[in-house]
Coordinates of C-alpha atoms in Angstrom, one line a residue:
M1 CA -17.8 19.9 97.0
P2 CA -18.4 23.1 94.9
D3 CA -21.1 25.5 96.1
T4 CA -24.2 24.8 93.8
S5 CA -26.5 27.3 95.4
K6 CA -25.9 30.1 93.0
R7 CA -29.2 30.6 91.2
I8 CA -28.8 31.8 87.4
Y9 CA -32.0 33.5 86.1
I10 CA -33.0 32.7 82.4
F11 CA -34.4 35.5 80.2
D12 CA -35.7 34.5 77.1
T13 CA -35.9 36.8 74.1
T14 CA -37.0 34.3 71.4
L15 CA -40.1 36.2 71.0
R16 CA -38.4 39.7 70.7
D17 CA -34.9 39.5 69.4
G18 CA -35.3 36.1 68.1
E19 CA -38.3 37.3 65.9
Q20 CA -35.9 39.9 64.5
S21 CA -34.2 37.2 62.6
P22 CA -34.3 37.7 59.0
G23 CA -37.3 36.2 57.3
V24 CA -39.0 35.4 60.6
S25 CA -42.7 36.6 61.2
L26 CA -44.8 35.0 64.0
N27 CA -48.5 35.7 64.5
V28 CA -50.1 36.1 67.9
E29 CA -51.2 32.5 68.0
E30 CA -47.9 31.3 67.1
K31 CA -46.1 33.4 69.6
L32 CA -48.6 32.4 72.4
K33 CA -47.7 28.7 71.7
I34 CA -44.0 29.4 71.8
A35 CA -44.7 31.4 75.4
H36 CA -46.7 28.7 76.7
Q37 CA -43.8 26.2 75.9
L38 CA -41.3 28.6 77.3
A39 CA -43.2 28.9 80.5
R40 CA -43.2 24.9 80.7
L41 CA -39.7 25.0 80.0
G42 CA -39.2 27.2 83.2
V43 CA -37.6 30.3 82.0
D44 CA -37.7 33.0 84.4
V45 CA -38.6 35.9 82.3
I46 CA -40.3 36.0 78.7
E47 CA -39.5 39.1 76.7
A48 CA -42.9 38.9 74.7
G49 CA -42.1 41.8 72.0
F50 CA -41.3 45.6 71.5
P51 CA -45.0 46.9 72.1
I52 CA -44.4 50.0 70.1
A53 CA -42.8 48.5 67.1
S54 CA -46.3 47.5 65.5
P55 CA -49.9 46.9 66.3
G56 CA -49.2 43.1 65.9
D57 CA -46.3 43.2 68.3
F58 CA -48.7 45.2 70.9
E59 CA -51.3 42.5 70.7
A60 CA -49.0 39.7 71.1
V61 CA -47.6 41.1 74.3
R62 CA -50.9 41.8 75.6
A63 CA -52.2 38.4 74.7
I64 CA -49.1 36.8 76.5
A65 CA -49.3 39.0 79.4
R66 CA -52.9 37.9 79.9
E67 CA -52.7 34.3 79.4
V68 CA -49.2 33.0 80.4
E69 CA -48.5 32.3 84.0
G70 CA -45.2 31.6 85.9
P71 CA -42.5 33.6 84.1
V72 CA -42.0 37.6 84.4
I73 CA -43.4 38.9 81.2
A74 CA -41.3 41.8 79.9
G75 CA -41.8 44.2 77.0
L76 CA -39.1 46.3 75.3
A77 CA -39.0 50.1 75.1
R78 CA -36.7 52.8 74.2
I79 CA -36.1 55.4 76.9
N80 CA -39.0 57.7 75.8
D81 CA -42.4 58.5 77.2
R82 CA -44.3 57.1 74.1
D83 CA -42.5 53.7 74.2
I84 CA -42.8 53.3 77.9
D85 CA -46.5 54.2 78.0
R86 CA -47.3 51.8 75.2
A87 CA -45.2 48.9 77.1
W88 CA -47.2 49.4 80.2
E89 CA -50.5 49.4 78.3
A90 CA -49.5 46.0 76.8
L91 CA -48.1 44.6 80.0
Q92 CA -50.5 45.7 82.5
E93 CA -52.7 42.7 82.9
A94 CA -49.5 40.4 83.5
R95 CA -49.2 39.1 87.0
R96 CA -45.5 39.8 87.0
P97 CA -44.7 42.5 84.6
R98 CA -41.5 44.1 83.7
I99 CA -40.5 47.2 81.5
H100 CA -37.2 46.6 79.7
V101 CA -36.1 50.1 78.7
F102 CA -32.8 50.8 76.8
I103 CA -30.6 53.5 75.3
A104 CA -27.3 53.3 73.5
T105 CA -24.0 54.4 75.5
S106 CA -21.0 54.0 73.0
D107 CA -19.7 57.0 71.5
I108 CA -20.2 55.7 68.0
H109 CA -24.0 55.3 68.9
L110 CA -24.0 58.7 70.4
K111 CA -22.3 60.5 67.4
Y112 CA -24.1 58.6 64.4
K113 CA -27.3 57.3 65.6
L114 CA -28.6 59.1 68.6
R115 CA -26.9 62.5 68.0
M116 CA -27.0 63.3 71.7
T117 CA -24.3 64.1 74.2
R118 CA -23.4 62.3 77.3
E119 CA -25.2 64.7 79.5
E120 CA -28.5 64.2 77.3
V121 CA -28.2 60.4 77.5
L122 CA -27.7 60.6 81.4
A123 CA -30.9 62.7 81.7
A124 CA -32.9 60.5 79.5
V125 CA -32.0 57.5 81.5
R126 CA -33.0 59.1 84.8
K127 CA -36.3 60.4 83.4
G128 CA -37.0 57.0 81.6
V129 CA -36.3 54.8 84.4
A130 CA -38.4 56.7 86.7
R131 CA -41.4 56.8 84.3
A132 CA -41.1 53.0 84.0
K133 CA -40.8 52.7 87.7
S134 CA -43.9 54.7 88.2
Y135 CA -45.9 51.9 86.3
C136 CA -44.3 48.8 87.8
Q137 CA -41.7 47.7 90.4
D138 CA -39.8 45.6 88.1
V139 CA -37.6 47.6 85.8
E140 CA -34.7 46.4 83.7
F141 CA -32.4 48.8 82.2
S142 CA -30.0 48.3 79.3
P143 CA -27.0 50.6 78.0
E144 CA -26.9 49.3 74.4
D145 CA -23.5 48.7 72.9
A146 CA -22.0 48.4 76.6
S147 CA -19.1 46.5 75.5
R148 CA -17.9 49.2 73.2
S149 CA -18.9 52.0 75.8
D150 CA -16.2 54.2 77.7
I151 CA -16.2 52.4 81.2
D152 CA -16.3 55.6 83.1
F153 CA -19.4 57.0 81.3
L154 CA -21.1 53.4 81.4
C155 CA -20.5 53.2 85.3
Q156 CA -22.1 56.9 85.5
V157 CA -25.1 55.8 83.5
L158 CA -25.6 52.6 85.4
A159 CA -25.4 54.3 88.7
A160 CA -28.1 56.9 87.4
A161 CA -30.3 54.0 86.3
I162 CA -29.9 52.5 89.9
E163 CA -30.8 55.8 91.6
S164 CA -33.9 56.0 89.4
G165 CA -35.2 52.7 90.3
A166 CA -33.9 50.0 87.9
T167 CA -33.9 46.5 89.7
V168 CA -32.1 44.9 86.9
L169 CA -28.9 46.2 84.8
N170 CA -28.5 44.4 81.7
I171 CA -25.1 44.6 80.1
P172 CA -25.3 43.9 76.3
D173 CA -22.5 42.9 73.9
T174 CA -24.8 44.3 71.2
V175 CA -22.5 43.7 68.1
G176 CA -20.9 40.3 69.5
Y177 CA -17.7 42.3 69.7
A178 CA -16.2 41.2 73.1
T179 CA -13.9 38.3 73.9
P180 CA -14.7 36.2 77.1
A181 CA -11.7 37.7 79.0
E182 CA -12.9 41.2 78.0
F183 CA -16.7 40.7 78.8
G184 CA -15.8 38.9 82.2
H185 CA -13.5 41.8 83.1
L186 CA -16.1 44.3 82.1
I187 CA -18.6 42.7 84.3
A188 CA -16.1 42.5 87.3
E189 CA -15.5 46.3 86.9
I190 CA -19.1 47.3 86.8
R191 CA -19.5 45.3 90.1
R192 CA -16.5 47.0 91.6
R193 CA -17.2 50.5 90.4
V194 CA -20.9 51.2 90.2
P195 CA -22.5 52.6 93.5
G196 CA -25.4 50.7 94.6
I197 CA -24.7 47.8 92.5
E198 CA -25.4 45.3 95.4
K199 CA -29.0 46.3 95.3
V200 CA -29.8 45.3 91.5
Q201 CA -29.3 42.1 89.6
I202 CA -26.7 41.9 86.8
S203 CA -27.9 40.5 83.4
V204 CA -26.0 39.9 80.3
H205 CA -27.2 40.0 76.7
C206 CA -24.5 38.6 74.1
H207 CA -24.7 38.4 70.4
N208 CA -22.9 35.6 68.4
D209 CA -21.2 37.5 65.5
L210 CA -18.0 36.1 66.5
G211 CA -19.5 32.9 67.7
L212 CA -18.7 33.8 71.3
A213 CA -22.1 34.4 72.9
V214 CA -22.1 31.4 75.1
A215 CA -18.5 31.9 75.9
N216 CA -19.3 35.5 77.0
S217 CA -22.3 34.8 78.8
L218 CA -20.3 31.8 80.9
A219 CA -17.5 34.6 81.5
A220 CA -20.0 36.9 82.8
I221 CA -21.5 34.4 85.2
E222 CA -17.9 33.5 86.6
N223 CA -17.6 37.5 87.2
G224 CA -21.0 37.9 89.1
A225 CA -24.0 38.1 86.5
L226 CA -27.1 36.6 87.7
Q227 CA -29.3 36.7 84.7
V228 CA -28.4 35.7 81.0
E229 CA -30.7 36.8 78.1
G230 CA -30.6 34.6 75.0
A231 CA -33.0 32.9 72.5
I232 CA -34.0 29.2 71.8
N233 CA -31.6 27.7 69.0
G234 CA -29.8 31.1 69.3
I235 CA -31.9 32.8 66.7
G236 CA -32.0 36.5 66.6
E237 CA -30.4 39.6 64.7
R238 CA -27.6 38.8 62.5
A239 CA -25.6 35.8 63.8
G240 CA -28.0 35.4 66.8
N241 CA -27.9 35.5 70.5
T242 CA -26.8 33.4 73.1
A243 CA -28.4 29.7 72.6
L244 CA -30.1 29.3 75.9
E245 CA -30.0 25.5 75.5
E246 CA -26.4 25.6 75.3
L247 CA -25.7 27.8 78.2
V248 CA -28.1 25.9 80.5
M249 CA -26.7 22.3 79.7
A250 CA -23.1 23.9 80.1
L251 CA -23.9 25.0 83.5
Y252 CA -25.7 21.7 84.3
T253 CA -22.9 19.4 82.8
R254 CA -20.1 21.5 84.3
R255 CA -21.9 22.3 87.6
D256 CA -18.7 21.0 89.1
Y257 CA -16.9 24.0 87.7
Y258 CA -19.4 26.7 87.6
G259 CA -21.2 26.0 91.0
C260 CA -24.6 27.3 89.3
H261 CA -28.2 26.1 88.7
T262 CA -31.2 27.2 86.8
A263 CA -34.8 26.5 87.1
I264 CA -35.0 25.0 83.6
V265 CA -36.8 21.8 83.0
T266 CA -34.2 20.3 80.8
E267 CA -36.5 17.7 79.6
E268 CA -38.4 20.4 77.8
I269 CA -35.5 21.7 75.9
Y270 CA -35.6 19.4 72.7
R271 CA -39.4 20.0 72.3
T272 CA -38.9 23.7 72.6
S273 CA -36.4 23.7 70.2
K274 CA -38.5 21.9 67.6
L275 CA -41.3 24.0 68.2
V276 CA -39.2 27.3 67.7
S277 CA -37.7 25.8 64.4
S278 CA -41.1 24.7 63.1
L279 CA -43.0 28.1 63.8
T280 CA -40.1 30.4 62.6
G281 CA -39.2 28.3 59.5
M282 CA -35.5 28.3 60.7
P283 CA -33.9 24.7 60.5
V284 CA -31.5 23.9 63.1
Q285 CA -28.2 23.1 61.7
Y286 CA -27.3 19.2 62.2
N287 CA -24.1 19.8 64.2
K288 CA -25.7 22.4 66.4
A289 CA -24.7 21.7 70.0
I290 CA -27.4 20.2 72.3
V291 CA -30.5 20.2 69.9
G292 CA -28.9 19.4 66.4
K293 CA -29.9 16.2 64.6
N294 CA -26.1 14.9 64.9
A295 CA -25.7 16.1 68.5
F296 CA -25.8 12.3 69.9
A297 CA -25.1 10.7 66.8
H298 CA -21.8 8.5 66.6
E299 CA -20.3 7.6 63.2
A300 CA -16.7 6.6 64.0
G301 CA -16.0 3.0 64.7
I302 CA -14.0 3.8 67.8
H303 CA -16.7 6.1 69.2
Q304 CA -19.6 3.6 68.5
D305 CA -17.5 1.0 70.2
G306 CA -16.9 3.1 73.3
V307 CA -20.5 4.2 73.5
L308 CA -21.6 0.4 73.5
K309 CA -19.3 -0.4 76.4
E310 CA -19.9 2.7 78.3
R311 CA -22.0 5.6 77.1
T312 CA -19.7 8.3 79.0
T313 CA -16.8 7.4 76.9
Y314 CA -17.9 9.9 74.3
E315 CA -21.1 11.3 75.7
I316 CA -21.0 13.9 78.4
M317 CA -24.8 14.2 78.3
N318 CA -27.7 11.8 78.2
P319 CA -30.1 12.6 75.4
T320 CA -32.9 11.7 77.8
M321 CA -31.8 14.8 79.7
I322 CA -33.0 17.2 77.1
G323 CA -36.4 15.4 76.2
V324 CA -35.0 13.0 73.4
V325 CA -37.3 10.1 74.2
Q326 CA -36.6 6.5 73.1
S327 CA -39.5 4.2 72.9
N328 CA -40.1 0.3 72.3
I329 CA -43.3 1.0 70.9
V330 CA -43.5 0.7 67.1
L331 CA -46.3 2.4 65.3
G332 CA -47.7 1.4 62.0
K333 CA -50.7 1.1 60.0
H334 CA -52.3 -1.5 62.4
S335 CA -51.7 0.9 65.6
G336 CA -55.0 2.4 67.2
R337 CA -55.9 5.8 68.7
H338 CA -54.9 4.7 72.2
A339 CA -51.2 3.7 70.9
L340 CA -51.0 6.9 69.2
R341 CA -52.2 9.0 72.2
S342 CA -50.1 7.4 74.5
R343 CA -47.0 7.9 72.2
L344 CA -47.8 11.6 71.6
E345 CA -48.1 12.0 75.4
E346 CA -44.4 10.5 75.9
L347 CA -43.4 12.9 73.4
G348 CA -44.9 15.7 75.3
F349 CA -47.9 16.6 73.3
K350 CA -51.3 17.1 74.9
L351 CA -54.1 17.0 72.3
N352 CA -57.9 17.6 72.6
E353 CA -60.1 15.1 70.8
A354 CA -60.4 17.2 67.7
E355 CA -56.8 17.4 67.5
L356 CA -56.4 13.8 68.2
D357 CA -58.8 13.0 65.4
K358 CA -56.9 15.1 62.9
A359 CA -53.6 13.5 64.1
F360 CA -55.0 9.9 63.7
A361 CA -56.3 10.7 60.2
R362 CA -53.1 11.8 59.1
F363 CA -51.0 9.2 60.9
K364 CA -53.4 6.6 59.1
E365 CA -52.8 8.1 55.9
L366 CA -49.0 8.1 56.4
A367 CA -48.8 4.7 57.7
D368 CA -50.3 3.4 54.5
R369 CA -47.2 4.6 52.7
K370 CA -44.4 3.7 55.0
K371 CA -44.0 0.4 57.1
E372 CA -43.0 2.3 60.5
I373 CA -43.8 5.6 61.8
S374 CA -40.8 7.4 63.9
D375 CA -41.2 9.9 66.7
R376 CA -39.8 12.5 64.4
D377 CA -42.7 11.7 61.8
L378 CA -45.2 12.1 64.6
E379 CA -43.7 15.4 65.9
A380 CA -44.0 16.6 62.2
I381 CA -47.5 15.7 61.9
V382 CA -48.4 17.5 65.2
E383 CA -46.3 20.6 64.6
H384 CA -47.1 21.0 60.8
E385 CA -50.6 19.3 60.3
V386 CA -52.5 19.5 63.6
K387 CA -52.1 22.8 65.5
Q388 CA -52.7 24.9 62.6
I389 CA -54.9 27.7 61.9
P390 CA -58.5 27.5 60.3
E391 CA -58.4 26.4 56.7
K392 CA -60.1 28.6 54.2
F393 CA -58.5 26.2 51.5
A394 CA -57.9 22.4 52.0
L395 CA -55.9 20.2 49.6
E396 CA -58.0 17.3 48.2
H397 CA -56.1 16.0 45.6
I398 CA -52.7 16.5 43.5
H399 CA -51.6 15.0 40.1
I400 CA -48.3 15.8 38.7
S401 CA -47.0 15.1 35.3
T402 CA -43.2 15.6 34.5
G403 CA -40.2 14.5 33.3
N404 CA -36.8 15.7 31.3
R405 CA -38.6 15.6 28.1
V406 CA -42.2 16.9 29.1
V407 CA -43.6 20.3 30.2
P408 CA -44.2 19.8 33.9
T409 CA -47.9 20.1 34.4
A410 CA -49.9 19.9 37.6
T411 CA -53.8 19.4 38.5
I412 CA -54.8 20.6 42.0
G413 CA -58.0 20.1 43.8
L414 CA -58.7 22.4 46.8
R415 CA -62.0 22.2 48.8
V416 CA -63.1 25.6 49.6
G417 CA -65.9 25.2 52.2
E418 CA -68.2 22.5 50.6
E419 CA -67.1 23.0 47.2
L420 CA -64.1 21.3 45.4
K421 CA -62.5 23.6 42.9
E422 CA -59.8 22.1 40.4
E423 CA -57.4 23.9 38.1
A424 CA -54.5 22.8 36.1
A425 CA -51.0 24.7 35.2
C426 CA -47.8 24.2 33.7
G427 CA -44.6 25.5 35.1
E428 CA -40.8 25.5 34.9
G429 CA -40.8 22.3 37.2
P430 CA -43.3 20.3 39.0
V431 CA -43.2 22.3 42.3
D432 CA -43.8 25.7 40.0
A433 CA -46.6 24.1 38.2
A434 CA -48.5 23.0 41.5
F435 CA -48.2 26.6 42.9
K436 CA -49.4 28.1 39.7
A437 CA -52.5 25.8 39.9
I438 CA -52.9 26.7 43.4
D439 CA -52.7 30.5 42.5
K440 CA -55.3 30.0 39.9
I441 CA -57.9 28.5 42.4
T442 CA -57.2 31.1 45.4
R443 CA -56.6 34.1 43.3
I444 CA -54.6 35.5 46.1
P445 CA -51.3 37.4 44.8
V446 CA -48.8 36.1 46.9
C447 CA -44.9 36.0 46.0
L448 CA -42.8 33.1 47.0
K449 CA -39.7 34.3 48.7
S450 CA -38.1 31.0 49.7
Y451 CA -38.7 27.2 49.5
T452 CA -36.6 24.7 51.7
L453 CA -37.2 21.0 51.8
N454 CA -35.6 18.5 54.3
A455 CA -35.9 14.8 55.1
V456 CA -37.6 14.3 58.5
T457 CA -36.0 10.9 58.6
G458 CA -33.8 8.6 56.6
G459 CA -34.7 5.7 54.1
K460 CA -36.5 5.6 50.8
D461 CA -40.0 6.3 52.5
A462 CA -38.5 9.3 54.5
V463 CA -41.1 12.0 55.1
G464 CA -40.4 15.4 53.4
E465 CA -40.8 18.4 55.2
V466 CA -41.4 21.6 53.1
T467 CA -41.2 25.2 54.5
V468 CA -42.3 27.9 52.2
K469 CA -42.3 31.9 52.8
V470 CA -44.6 34.1 50.8
E471 CA -44.9 37.7 50.9
Y472 CA -48.3 39.6 50.7
A473 CA -48.8 43.3 51.3
G474 CA -45.1 43.6 52.7
R475 CA -45.6 40.9 55.1
V476 CA -44.0 37.4 55.2
F477 CA -46.1 34.3 56.0
I478 CA -44.5 30.9 56.6
G479 CA -46.3 27.7 55.4
R480 CA -45.4 24.1 56.1
G481 CA -46.2 20.8 54.9
I482 CA -45.2 17.2 55.3
S483 CA -45.6 13.9 53.1
T484 CA -43.7 10.9 51.7
D485 CA -44.3 12.7 48.5
V486 CA -42.4 16.0 48.3
L487 CA -44.7 17.5 45.8
E488 CA -47.6 16.8 48.1
A489 CA -45.6 18.2 50.9
S490 CA -44.7 21.4 48.7
A491 CA -48.7 21.9 47.9
R492 CA -49.6 21.3 51.4
A493 CA -46.9 24.0 52.7
Y494 CA -48.0 26.5 50.0
V495 CA -51.6 26.2 50.7
N496 CA -50.9 26.6 54.4
A497 CA -49.2 29.7 53.8
I498 CA -52.0 31.1 51.9
N499 CA -54.5 30.0 54.6
K500 CA -52.4 32.2 57.0
V501 CA -52.6 35.1 54.6
V502 CA -56.3 34.7 54.8
Y503 CA -56.6 34.2 58.5
E504 CA -54.4 37.3 59.4
I505 CA -55.2 39.8 56.9
G506 CA -59.0 38.8 57.0
E507 CA -61.1 37.8 53.8
E508 CA -62.7 41.3 53.6
N509 CA -59.3 42.8 53.4
L510 CA -57.7 40.7 50.6
Q511 CA -56.9 42.0 47.2
V512 CA -58.1 39.0 44.9
L513 CA -57.0 38.9 41.4
E514 CA -59.8 38.5 38.5
A515 CA -60.7 35.0 37.6

């Protein structure tokens, strides 16, 4: 039997590198929700953000450091005094803080980005790591663009970081350039050539520009890496990061080959994926490994026959392993609060009484429109309708007049406090008309940047899930809405985005258009 005692540590950067995905913008509350879920998932380290980047990033890191227990909480910093000081200011209340410092080491970065000599980089590493170490014992150092760096210089830099107090050395394939054989060899060479390497943990951070991030991370593990950095659903800069759910399930499913284990609670993978997708507004592709809609679907007759006779003929993983729960309870318009609460708890949702009241009201409203409510419908209700920010504007009613030979017209009613306000508008289409009517009521000058519509489930009565991104004062806000009526879902999503603008900017700071 293989030795399965080798522990691989999971460093999650969904809230830092993942949030750098184009079009993604999370507020403090959303980051906290994800961080708490990551703790339930069992990740070892949460990279909560880049504190120097913005006041919002700083506040998010500080809030996570204060509130989230279990994982190490890390903050990223360039290797200069200001960044490091700011990172510690945000992290200092964490029970297990880590400062993660970095500087580029490839000649192309030194020449064109940093405009520094190798000697200057070495001096900066010694000074920066030592400064971080003066604040906390756990210091991670990353030589950015390591996979394109000169190996001799890279080893010099890593040795300097160890001498200055680094506890983790993270080797990034920053631009996703390496191949698995190359990257595995790089890790082996670092282990062989860097003095003091046995004192620290080797980590890797791989990008997916060539679709090799998970493969490169696995190759690194085979060559001695003990920590892997990545993001849920593989989100991140450009083509993204190592998809942590893929890496974890590869190690579990092929533990006979890798001889490794993690502390991940695999039953939380699916829920974590859905939460990240919902809050970032980044849908998961249908054929995405592990968490995609089609990951456990079988279309071919031969496959279906095989699975019915013996699941393992065509399924190397059981869907329940990642938290895809099958239930015999059928929910409909006659179901009560107890049945709803029980099913939501099976799906992993713990709601307080106020949240349950809101979920039950939306459930009953939806049940009047479709015969049976699926688990995905319930997930959408909780993700999009229940765990939401306070509402300045609430959709009361919507009426649309449209057709191929009429001008699309929308009449919208929004409740603002105790007052019901109504407006009508025409548009290029029914959604455009609805959004213009909402604009006339809210008078907040947002700019629609994107609109996406997905069916939550199949069938004629499928629930439509709409995600919109709006821009206000240079910031992007994501709104979501669901309904069996896609026009209603669109209105709900747009109102949700505007409510986020009000909540995050503050009413007193808004520029409101003249009536």
